[in-house]
Amino acid sequence: PDDETARKFEKIEVLSSSDDLNEALRQAAQNLFSALHRLDHAGLDIIYAEPVPEIGLGRAIMDRLRKAEGMG
């Protein structure tokens, strides 16, 4: 996230630093479960996630985020 966005939140997890979409989605998919686990145990009231393009691994990432949204 940019600096302005980052200042709005207490904790930020960056799942990928790649500028290449395919590599970014691969890294994000690989890091998503542990990031959700850490954020869930951080005692936060709300977890926001930026959407990713729903192509390839992006679809799986968004499906997992939607499932996490329904938990609580």
mmCIF file of C-alpha atoms in Angstrom:
data_model
loop_
_atom_site.group_PDB
_atom_site.id
_atom_site.type_symbol
_atom_site.label_atom_id
_atom_site.label_comp_id
_atom_site.label_asym_id
_atom_site.label_seq_id
_atom_site.Cartn_x
_atom_site.Cartn_y
_atom_site.Cartn_z
ATOM 1 C CA PRO A 1 0.000 0.000 0.000
ATOM 2 C CA ASP A 2 1.022 3.595 -0.451
ATOM 3 C CA ASP A 3 2.025 5.678 2.605
ATOM 4 C CA GLU A 4 -1.357 7.410 2.882
ATOM 5 C CA THR A 5 -3.205 4.088 2.975
ATOM 6 C CA ALA A 6 -0.706 2.586 5.420
ATOM 7 C CA ARG A 7 -1.242 5.414 7.927
ATOM 8 C CA LYS A 8 -4.939 4.534 8.186
ATOM 9 C CA PHE A 9 -4.324 1.072 9.630
ATOM 10 C CA GLU A 10 -2.842 -0.339 12.815
ATOM 11 C CA LYS A 11 -1.132 -3.323 11.182
ATOM 12 C CA ILE A 12 -0.374 -4.133 7.555
ATOM 13 C CA GLU A 13 0.641 -7.461 6.053
ATOM 14 C CA VAL A 14 2.172 -7.274 2.576
ATOM 15 C CA LEU A 15 1.767 -10.631 0.854
ATOM 16 C CA SER A 16 3.894 -9.862 -2.199
ATOM 17 C CA SER A 17 6.401 -7.242 -3.260
ATOM 18 C CA SER A 18 6.584 -8.313 -6.901
ATOM 19 C CA ASP A 19 5.564 -5.978 -9.725
ATOM 20 C CA ASP A 20 4.896 -8.978 -11.985
ATOM 21 C CA LEU A 21 1.214 -9.973 -11.640
ATOM 22 C CA ASN A 22 1.760 -13.732 -11.929
ATOM 23 C CA GLU A 23 4.617 -13.700 -9.427
ATOM 24 C CA ALA A 24 2.678 -11.396 -7.079
ATOM 25 C CA LEU A 25 -0.315 -13.748 -7.115
ATOM 26 C CA ARG A 26 1.949 -16.756 -6.506
ATOM 27 C CA GLN A 27 3.615 -15.050 -3.537
ATOM 28 C CA ALA A 28 0.293 -13.806 -2.162
ATOM 29 C CA ALA A 29 -1.281 -17.260 -2.396
ATOM 30 C CA GLN A 30 1.736 -18.758 -0.649
ATOM 31 C CA ASN A 31 1.593 -16.202 2.205
ATOM 32 C CA LEU A 32 -2.170 -15.764 2.620
ATOM 33 C CA PHE A 33 -2.972 -18.469 5.184
ATOM 34 C CA SER A 34 -0.215 -17.496 7.625
ATOM 35 C CA ALA A 35 -1.051 -13.794 7.233
ATOM 36 C CA LEU A 36 -4.729 -14.403 8.009
ATOM 37 C CA HIS A 37 -3.710 -16.508 11.009
ATOM 38 C CA ARG A 38 -1.388 -13.769 12.358
ATOM 39 C CA LEU A 39 -3.964 -11.037 11.821
ATOM 40 C CA ASP A 40 -6.720 -13.109 13.407
ATOM 41 C CA HIS A 41 -4.599 -13.652 16.523
ATOM 42 C CA ALA A 42 -3.558 -9.985 16.700
ATOM 43 C CA GLY A 43 -6.862 -9.121 18.382
ATOM 44 C CA LEU A 44 -7.976 -6.796 15.603
ATOM 45 C CA ASP A 45 -11.639 -5.894 15.268
ATOM 46 C CA ILE A 46 -11.585 -5.722 11.462
ATOM 47 C CA ILE A 47 -9.281 -7.073 8.772
ATOM 48 C CA TYR A 48 -9.316 -5.313 5.394
ATOM 49 C CA ALA A 49 -7.880 -6.916 2.283
ATOM 50 C CA GLU A 50 -7.302 -5.330 -1.089
ATOM 51 C CA PRO A 51 -8.858 -7.398 -3.881
ATOM 52 C CA VAL A 52 -6.702 -9.019 -6.522
ATOM 53 C CA PRO A 53 -7.620 -9.772 -10.146
ATOM 54 C CA GLU A 54 -9.669 -12.977 -10.240
ATOM 55 C CA ILE A 55 -7.503 -14.761 -12.780
ATOM 56 C CA GLY A 56 -5.514 -17.908 -12.070
ATOM 57 C CA LEU A 57 -4.353 -17.901 -8.458
ATOM 58 C CA GLY A 58 -6.185 -14.608 -7.950
ATOM 59 C CA ARG A 59 -9.482 -16.480 -8.055
ATOM 60 C CA ALA A 60 -8.292 -18.869 -5.316
ATOM 61 C CA ILE A 61 -7.071 -15.940 -3.204
ATOM 62 C CA MET A 62 -10.386 -14.120 -3.495
ATOM 63 C CA ASP A 63 -12.315 -17.333 -2.711
ATOM 64 C CA ARG A 64 -10.231 -17.778 0.461
ATOM 65 C CA LEU A 65 -10.807 -14.166 1.483
ATOM 66 C CA ARG A 66 -14.553 -14.580 0.968
ATOM 67 C CA LYS A 67 -14.519 -17.702 3.144
ATOM 68 C CA ALA A 68 -12.553 -15.858 5.833
ATOM 69 C CA GLU A 69 -15.085 -13.036 5.672
ATOM 70 C CA GLY A 70 -17.836 -15.435 6.737
ATOM 71 C CA MET A 71 -15.921 -16.710 9.772
ATOM 72 C CA GLY A 72 -16.089 -15.100 13.139
#
